[in-house]
Amino acid sequence: MDLSLSNPTAPTPDCADDGVWLACIDCEWTGAPFDEIRYRCPDCESLLEVRYDDHPTLAEFDADSGHGVWRYADALPVDSGVSIEEGATPLYEVPTIEEEVGVAELRVKHEGMNPTGSFKDRGMTVGVRVAERLGVDRLACASTGNTSAALACYGARAGTQVLVLLPAGKVAAGKVAQASLHGARILEVDGNFDDCLDVVADLADRGEAYLLNSLNPFRLEGQKTIGLEMLEGFRDQTGDLPDRIVLPVGNAGNTAALYKAFRELVAAGELAVDEVPTLTGVQAEGAAPMVEAVEEDRETVQRWADVETRATAIRIGNPVNAPKALPAIRETGGTAVAVSDDEITDAQRALARDGVGVEPASAASVAGLRKLRDAGVVGSDERVVCLTTGHLLKDPDAAAAAGADPEPVPADTAGVLDHLS
Ligand code: F0G
């Protein structure tokens, strides 16, 4: 395994294109990035990642060079994307939760403030541009909802056909509506997300479509920018770097992407290894194969055939990026924790009280922080960032169920006053 914080930068192979190449995370294979479509290593089937001959420091990301994700173009495989101004999301103070949890500093990075309402936009702006470069005519993904909404939107913008496979009856209403209005063909699969991914990966291997799930290494490059923004924003607000990042885990793409961002900052000389924030993953109790693997100190996850949670975005039993994310958690001294659906809803309400509206999966990060702080795993002196991944309106049914009920009143002031008293 080549995914170590202390690894020196690899020498640039002959196949590199403008200082960018693909490498297997497990064996010595390297390949040209834009000549052929590849999702896995041709020699050993393991995951691929994008590598670079050069790694900028944070100061080298020039404010004039682009907006949001594209301000970090020098750390990305292409110079520009199919873009609708993704990234540059807010890093909020959450005073009530900070006080209640009892940590030195707490911020919430709200990825729900992206154009389609989730972090997926950061990966799609890169991935859909790479797809154009590869000359594909159909894009596809399996999704618990947000990936399909983002792909439908960015595919529409690029003028490319989009096919999305969704687990029937298990995708929140806002997300299906987005995929639908942006013009994707929506296939409702009689199975869960992992079944959808098996089928769409097969379709992609047969050349039927270009796969834009987080198995695609280019997508994770865009998602790296979450980590870069977190460090810059936290330092601007507090003068320090965060000690810990707590994030919801489904396919573990963000866990892998944040770790890659930090490894590249170590290679750039920006961060010392011991300054890298501790990555802490949170899953729902009903879908927690990563937590199981971390608790049992295993190198691989075992697929859960049956998964269930109110946080439908992370209703995933086979996290495909586990081979990248398990080293991320281990090497940064992190951990993973499972939370109940009620703990998730309670955290969703707490975030809402601090003015931050998120979907259930996002609130898992805060629920996990509460639990780990109660258990003494997170210390009172820690500086923490929680990642919230999707907007409240993604899942209006969950929000309405967690919130207050509307009160029927008559259509006259006297009747309303009467009701209020
Ligand atoms: N939070 C939200 C709101 C998500 O939509 C997802 C994943 C995650 C967290 C998990 O992120 O996979 O990087 O660990 N949603 C995918 C989808 C699976 O299809 O929209 P991860």
Coordinates of C-alpha atoms and ligand atoms in Angstrom, one line a residue:
M1 CA 0.0 0.0 0.0
D2 CA 1.4 3.3 -1.1
L3 CA -0.9 5.6 0.8
S4 CA 1.3 6.9 3.5
L5 CA 1.5 10.4 4.9
S6 CA 5.3 10.2 5.0
N7 CA 5.8 8.9 1.5
P8 CA 8.1 11.0 -0.6
T9 CA 6.7 12.1 -4.0
A10 CA 7.1 9.3 -6.6
P11 CA 9.3 10.0 -9.7
T12 CA 7.3 11.2 -12.7
P13 CA 6.7 8.2 -15.0
D14 CA 7.0 8.5 -18.9
C15 CA 3.2 8.1 -19.2
A16 CA 2.5 11.4 -17.4
D17 CA 0.6 14.0 -19.4
D18 CA 1.6 17.6 -18.3
G19 CA 2.7 16.3 -14.9
V20 CA -0.4 14.2 -14.3
W21 CA -0.8 10.4 -14.3
L22 CA -2.8 7.5 -12.8
A23 CA -1.3 5.1 -10.3
C24 CA -2.5 2.0 -8.6
I25 CA -2.7 2.3 -4.8
D26 CA -1.5 -1.3 -4.3
C27 CA 1.0 -2.2 -7.1
E28 CA 3.5 -0.4 -9.3
W29 CA 1.2 0.2 -12.2
T30 CA 1.1 3.7 -13.7
G31 CA -0.8 5.0 -16.7
A32 CA -1.6 8.0 -18.9
P33 CA -4.6 9.8 -17.5
F34 CA -6.6 10.8 -20.6
D35 CA -5.7 8.1 -23.2
E36 CA -8.0 5.3 -22.0
I37 CA -10.9 4.9 -19.7
R38 CA -9.9 3.1 -16.5
Y39 CA -11.6 2.8 -13.1
R40 CA -9.3 0.1 -11.6
C41 CA -5.8 -1.1 -12.0
P42 CA -5.4 -3.3 -15.1
D43 CA -2.8 -5.5 -13.3
C44 CA -4.3 -6.1 -9.8
E45 CA -7.9 -4.6 -9.9
S46 CA -7.2 -2.3 -7.0
L47 CA -8.2 1.4 -6.8
L48 CA -6.5 4.1 -8.9
E49 CA -5.5 7.6 -7.8
V50 CA -4.4 10.6 -9.7
R51 CA -0.8 11.7 -9.1
Y52 CA 1.1 14.9 -9.9
D53 CA 4.8 15.9 -10.3
D54 CA 4.3 19.0 -8.2
H55 CA 2.3 20.0 -5.1
P56 CA 1.4 23.6 -4.4
T57 CA 1.4 25.0 -0.9
L58 CA -1.8 26.8 0.3
A59 CA -0.2 30.2 -0.3
E60 CA 0.3 29.2 -4.0
F61 CA -3.4 28.9 -4.6
D62 CA -4.0 32.4 -5.9
A63 CA -7.3 34.2 -5.2
D64 CA -7.3 35.5 -8.8
S65 CA -6.9 32.1 -10.5
G66 CA -10.5 31.0 -10.3
H67 CA -13.6 30.6 -8.1
G68 CA -14.3 27.9 -5.5
V69 CA -13.0 24.5 -6.6
W70 CA -11.1 26.2 -9.6
R71 CA -9.0 28.4 -7.3
Y72 CA -7.2 25.1 -6.7
A73 CA -6.7 24.3 -10.4
D74 CA -3.0 23.7 -9.8
A75 CA -3.8 20.7 -7.6
L76 CA -6.3 19.3 -10.1
P77 CA -5.9 17.1 -13.2
V78 CA -7.5 19.6 -15.6
D79 CA -7.2 23.4 -15.8
S80 CA -10.9 24.2 -15.9
G81 CA -14.2 22.4 -15.4
V82 CA -17.7 22.2 -16.5
S83 CA -18.6 24.7 -13.8
I84 CA -21.5 26.4 -12.2
E85 CA -19.5 27.9 -9.4
E86 CA -19.1 25.0 -7.0
G87 CA -17.1 25.2 -3.8
A88 CA -16.2 28.2 -1.6
T89 CA -18.8 27.0 0.9
P90 CA -19.3 28.6 4.3
L91 CA -17.5 27.5 7.4
Y92 CA -20.0 28.3 10.1
E93 CA -19.6 28.9 13.8
V94 CA -22.2 26.9 15.8
P95 CA -22.1 28.5 19.2
T96 CA -24.8 26.4 20.9
I97 CA -23.4 23.1 19.8
E98 CA -19.8 24.1 20.5
E99 CA -20.8 25.0 24.1
E100 CA -22.9 21.9 24.6
V101 CA -20.3 19.5 23.2
G102 CA -17.5 21.3 25.0
V103 CA -14.5 21.6 22.6
A104 CA -12.1 24.4 22.2
E105 CA -13.4 25.4 18.7
L106 CA -16.1 23.9 16.6
R107 CA -16.9 24.9 13.0
V108 CA -19.3 23.3 10.5
K109 CA -18.3 23.2 6.8
H110 CA -21.7 23.3 5.0
E111 CA -21.4 21.6 1.7
G112 CA -25.1 21.8 1.3
M113 CA -24.4 25.4 0.0
N114 CA -23.1 24.1 -3.3
P115 CA -25.1 24.6 -6.6
T116 CA -27.0 21.4 -6.4
G117 CA -27.0 21.3 -2.6
S118 CA -24.3 18.8 -1.9
F119 CA -20.5 18.2 -2.1
K120 CA -20.9 16.1 -5.1
D121 CA -20.7 19.2 -7.3
R122 CA -17.0 19.5 -6.5
G123 CA -16.3 16.1 -8.0
M124 CA -18.6 16.5 -11.0
T125 CA -17.1 19.8 -12.2
V126 CA -13.8 17.8 -12.6
G127 CA -15.2 14.4 -13.6
V128 CA -17.5 15.7 -16.3
R129 CA -14.7 17.8 -17.8
V130 CA -12.5 14.7 -17.9
A131 CA -15.4 12.8 -19.5
E132 CA -15.4 15.4 -22.3
R133 CA -11.7 15.0 -22.7
L134 CA -12.1 11.2 -23.0
G135 CA -14.8 11.8 -25.7
V136 CA -17.6 9.8 -24.0
D137 CA -21.2 10.2 -25.0
R138 CA -23.0 8.9 -22.0
L139 CA -22.4 9.5 -18.2
A140 CA -23.8 7.2 -15.5
C141 CA -23.9 6.6 -11.8
A142 CA -25.5 4.6 -9.1
S143 CA -26.8 6.9 -6.3
T144 CA -28.5 7.3 -3.0
G145 CA -29.6 10.6 -4.5
N146 CA -27.1 13.4 -4.4
T147 CA -24.6 12.0 -6.9
S148 CA -27.5 11.6 -9.4
A149 CA -28.7 15.2 -8.8
A150 CA -25.2 16.6 -9.4
L151 CA -24.4 14.3 -12.4
A152 CA -27.8 15.2 -14.0
C153 CA -27.0 18.9 -13.6
Y154 CA -23.4 18.9 -14.8
G155 CA -24.2 16.4 -17.6
A156 CA -27.0 18.7 -18.7
R157 CA -24.6 21.7 -18.7
A158 CA -22.1 19.7 -20.8
G159 CA -24.8 18.6 -23.2
T160 CA -24.2 14.9 -22.5
Q161 CA -26.7 12.1 -21.8
V162 CA -27.0 11.0 -18.2
L163 CA -28.2 7.7 -16.8
V164 CA -28.8 7.2 -13.1
L165 CA -29.6 4.0 -11.2
L166 CA -31.4 4.6 -7.9
P167 CA -32.6 2.2 -5.2
A168 CA -36.4 2.2 -5.6
G169 CA -38.2 3.9 -2.8
K170 CA -35.0 4.8 -0.9
V171 CA -34.1 8.2 -2.4
A172 CA -35.2 11.5 -0.8
A173 CA -37.7 13.5 -2.8
G174 CA -35.6 16.6 -3.5
K175 CA -32.8 14.5 -5.1
V176 CA -35.1 12.6 -7.5
A177 CA -36.7 15.9 -8.5
Q178 CA -33.3 17.4 -9.3
A179 CA -32.2 14.4 -11.4
S180 CA -35.6 14.4 -13.2
L181 CA -35.7 18.2 -14.0
H182 CA -32.1 18.2 -15.2
G183 CA -33.1 15.6 -17.7
A184 CA -31.4 12.4 -16.6
R185 CA -32.9 9.0 -17.4
I186 CA -33.7 7.6 -14.0
L187 CA -33.7 3.8 -13.6
E188 CA -35.4 2.7 -10.3
V189 CA -33.6 -0.5 -9.3
D190 CA -35.3 -3.2 -7.3
G191 CA -32.4 -3.4 -4.9
N192 CA -30.2 -1.3 -2.6
F193 CA -27.4 1.2 -3.6
D194 CA -24.7 -1.5 -3.6
D195 CA -26.7 -3.5 -6.1
C196 CA -27.1 -0.3 -8.3
L197 CA -23.4 0.2 -8.2
D198 CA -22.7 -3.4 -9.2
V199 CA -24.9 -3.0 -12.2
V200 CA -23.7 0.4 -13.3
A201 CA -20.0 -0.6 -12.9
D202 CA -20.8 -3.6 -15.2
L203 CA -22.4 -1.3 -17.7
A204 CA -19.3 1.0 -17.6
D205 CA -16.9 -2.0 -18.0
R206 CA -18.9 -3.0 -21.2
G207 CA -18.4 0.6 -22.6
E208 CA -22.1 1.5 -22.2
A209 CA -21.4 4.6 -20.2
Y210 CA -18.7 6.6 -18.4
L211 CA -18.9 5.9 -14.6
L212 CA -19.0 8.9 -12.3
N213 CA -19.3 7.3 -8.9
S214 CA -16.5 8.0 -6.5
L215 CA -14.7 4.8 -7.8
N216 CA -13.7 7.3 -10.5
P217 CA -10.4 8.8 -9.3
F218 CA -11.0 12.1 -11.0
R219 CA -14.1 12.8 -9.0
L220 CA -12.1 12.6 -5.7
E221 CA -9.7 15.2 -7.0
G222 CA -12.5 17.8 -7.0
Q223 CA -13.6 16.6 -3.5
K224 CA -10.0 17.2 -2.2
T225 CA -10.8 20.9 -2.3
I226 CA -13.1 20.5 0.7
G227 CA -10.0 19.7 2.8
L228 CA -8.1 22.7 1.4
E229 CA -10.9 25.1 2.1
M230 CA -11.4 23.7 5.6
L231 CA -7.8 24.3 6.5
E232 CA -7.6 27.8 5.0
G233 CA -11.0 28.8 6.4
F234 CA -10.3 27.5 9.9
R235 CA -6.9 29.2 10.0
D236 CA -8.5 32.5 8.8
Q237 CA -11.1 32.3 11.6
T238 CA -9.1 31.0 14.5
G239 CA -5.4 31.4 13.7
D240 CA -4.9 27.7 14.0
L241 CA -5.4 24.5 12.0
P242 CA -8.1 22.0 13.1
D243 CA -7.0 19.0 15.2
R244 CA -9.9 16.8 14.0
I245 CA -12.3 16.5 11.1
V246 CA -15.5 14.6 11.7
L247 CA -17.5 13.5 8.6
P248 CA -20.3 11.2 7.5
V249 CA -19.2 8.1 5.7
G250 CA -21.0 6.2 2.9
N251 CA -18.7 5.1 0.1
A252 CA -15.8 6.8 2.0
G253 CA -15.0 9.0 -0.9
N254 CA -14.6 12.1 1.1
T255 CA -12.5 10.3 3.7
A256 CA -10.2 9.3 0.9
A257 CA -10.2 12.7 -0.8
L258 CA -9.4 14.7 2.4
Y259 CA -6.6 12.3 3.2
K260 CA -5.2 12.8 -0.3
A261 CA -5.4 16.6 0.1
F262 CA -3.4 16.4 3.3
R263 CA -0.9 13.9 1.9
E264 CA -0.2 16.4 -0.9
L265 CA 0.1 19.3 1.5
V266 CA 2.7 17.2 3.4
A267 CA 4.5 16.6 0.1
A268 CA 4.4 20.3 -0.6
G269 CA 6.0 21.1 2.8
E270 CA 2.9 22.9 3.9
L271 CA 2.0 20.5 6.7
A272 CA 4.1 18.5 9.1
V273 CA 2.9 14.9 9.4
D274 CA 1.8 15.6 13.0
E275 CA -0.2 18.7 11.9
V276 CA -2.5 16.6 9.7
P277 CA -6.0 16.6 11.2
T278 CA -7.4 13.4 12.6
L279 CA -10.0 11.9 10.3
T280 CA -13.0 10.6 12.1
G281 CA -15.8 8.8 10.2
V282 CA -19.4 8.5 11.3
Q283 CA -21.9 5.9 9.9
A284 CA -25.5 5.1 10.8
E285 CA -25.8 2.0 13.0
G286 CA -27.8 0.2 10.3
A287 CA -25.1 0.7 7.7
A288 CA -21.7 0.6 9.5
P289 CA -19.3 -1.7 7.7
M290 CA -16.5 0.9 8.0
V291 CA -17.0 1.2 11.7
E292 CA -16.9 -2.5 12.0
A293 CA -13.6 -2.7 10.0
V294 CA -12.0 0.1 12.1
E295 CA -13.1 -1.5 15.4
E296 CA -11.8 -4.9 14.4
D297 CA -8.6 -3.3 13.0
R298 CA -9.1 -4.9 9.6
E299 CA -7.5 -3.9 6.3
T300 CA -10.7 -4.5 4.4
V301 CA -14.4 -4.1 4.9
Q302 CA -16.9 -6.9 4.8
R303 CA -20.0 -6.0 2.7
W304 CA -23.3 -5.7 4.7
A305 CA -26.0 -7.2 2.6
D306 CA -28.9 -5.6 4.6
V307 CA -28.6 -1.9 5.4
E308 CA -31.2 0.5 6.8
T309 CA -31.2 4.0 8.1
R310 CA -33.2 7.2 8.0
A311 CA -30.1 8.9 6.6
T312 CA -30.7 7.4 3.2
A313 CA -27.7 9.2 1.6
I314 CA -25.4 6.8 3.6
R315 CA -27.5 3.7 3.3
I316 CA -24.5 1.8 1.9
G317 CA -23.2 -1.6 2.8
N318 CA -20.1 -1.8 0.6
P319 CA -18.0 1.3 0.8
V320 CA -15.9 1.1 -2.4
N321 CA -13.3 3.6 -1.3
A322 CA -12.5 1.6 1.9
P323 CA -9.0 0.6 0.7
K324 CA -8.1 4.4 0.6
A325 CA -10.2 5.4 3.6
L326 CA -9.1 2.8 6.1
P327 CA -5.4 3.9 5.9
A328 CA -6.7 7.5 6.1
I329 CA -8.3 6.9 9.4
R330 CA -5.5 4.8 10.8
E331 CA -2.6 7.0 9.7
T332 CA -4.2 10.2 11.0
G333 CA -4.9 8.6 14.4
G334 CA -8.6 8.8 13.7
T335 CA -11.5 6.5 14.4
A336 CA -15.0 5.6 13.2
V337 CA -18.2 5.5 15.2
A338 CA -21.8 4.5 14.6
V339 CA -24.8 6.5 15.6
S340 CA -28.5 5.7 15.8
D341 CA -31.2 7.3 13.6
D342 CA -32.6 9.1 16.7
E343 CA -29.2 10.5 17.4
I344 CA -28.9 11.7 13.8
T345 CA -32.3 13.4 14.0
D346 CA -31.4 15.0 17.3
A347 CA -28.2 16.4 15.8
Q348 CA -30.2 17.6 12.7
R349 CA -32.4 19.6 15.1
A350 CA -29.4 21.0 17.0
L351 CA -27.8 22.2 13.8
A352 CA -31.1 23.8 12.7
R353 CA -31.2 25.7 16.1
D354 CA -27.8 27.1 15.2
G355 CA -29.2 28.1 11.8
V356 CA -27.7 25.3 9.7
G357 CA -30.2 23.3 7.7
V358 CA -28.9 19.9 6.7
E359 CA -30.2 16.5 5.5
P360 CA -30.0 13.6 8.0
A361 CA -26.7 12.1 6.7
S362 CA -25.0 15.4 7.2
A363 CA -26.1 15.5 10.8
A364 CA -24.3 12.2 11.5
S365 CA -21.1 14.2 11.8
V366 CA -22.4 16.2 14.7
A367 CA -24.1 13.1 16.3
G368 CA -20.7 11.3 16.0
L369 CA -18.8 14.2 17.6
R370 CA -21.3 14.3 20.5
K371 CA -20.9 10.5 21.1
L372 CA -17.1 10.6 20.9
R373 CA -16.9 13.6 23.2
D374 CA -19.2 11.8 25.7
A375 CA -17.0 8.8 25.6
G376 CA -13.9 10.9 26.1
V377 CA -12.4 10.0 22.8
V378 CA -12.5 13.7 21.7
G379 CA -10.9 16.0 24.3
S380 CA -12.2 19.3 25.5
D381 CA -9.1 21.1 24.2
E382 CA -9.7 20.0 20.6
R383 CA -10.3 22.2 17.6
V384 CA -12.9 20.4 15.4
V385 CA -14.6 20.8 12.0
C386 CA -17.7 18.8 11.3
L387 CA -18.6 18.3 7.6
T388 CA -22.2 18.6 6.7
T389 CA -22.6 17.2 3.2
G390 CA -26.1 18.0 2.0
H391 CA -28.8 20.7 2.3
L392 CA -32.0 20.4 4.4
L393 CA -34.2 20.6 1.3
K394 CA -32.8 17.5 -0.2
D395 CA -35.0 15.5 2.2
P396 CA -38.0 17.6 3.0
D397 CA -39.9 14.6 4.4
A398 CA -37.2 13.9 7.0
A399 CA -37.0 17.7 7.9
A400 CA -40.8 17.9 8.3
A401 CA -40.8 14.8 10.5
A402 CA -38.0 16.2 12.7
G403 CA -39.5 19.6 13.0
A404 CA -42.6 21.2 14.5
D405 CA -46.0 20.4 13.0
P406 CA -48.1 23.1 11.3
E407 CA -51.0 24.3 13.4
P408 CA -54.4 24.7 11.6
V409 CA -56.1 28.1 12.3
P410 CA -59.1 29.9 10.9
A411 CA -58.6 32.7 8.3
D412 CA -59.3 35.6 10.7
T413 CA -57.1 37.6 13.1
A414 CA -59.4 37.0 16.1
G415 CA -59.2 33.2 15.5
V416 CA -55.4 33.4 15.1
L417 CA -55.0 35.4 18.3
D418 CA -57.3 33.0 20.1
H419 CA -55.2 30.1 18.9
L420 CA -52.0 31.8 20.0
S421 CA -53.3 32.4 23.5
Ligands
F0G1 N1 -23.5 12.7 2.9 C1 -24.3 12.8 1.9 C2 -25.4 13.8 1.9 C3 -24.2 12.0 0.7 O1 -25.0 12.1 -0.3 C4 -23.2 11.0 0.8 C5 -23.0 10.0 -0.4 C6 -22.3 10.9 1.9 C7 -22.5 11.8 2.9 C8 -21.3 9.9 2.0 O2 -20.1 10.4 1.3 O3 -19.6 8.4 0.0 O4 -17.9 10.2 0.3 O5 -18.5 8.7 2.2 N2 -23.8 9.9 -1.3 C9 -23.7 9.1 -2.5 C10 -24.8 9.4 -3.5 C11 -23.5 7.7 -2.2 O6 -25.1 8.5 -4.3 O7 -25.3 10.5 -3.5 P1 -18.9 9.3 0.9

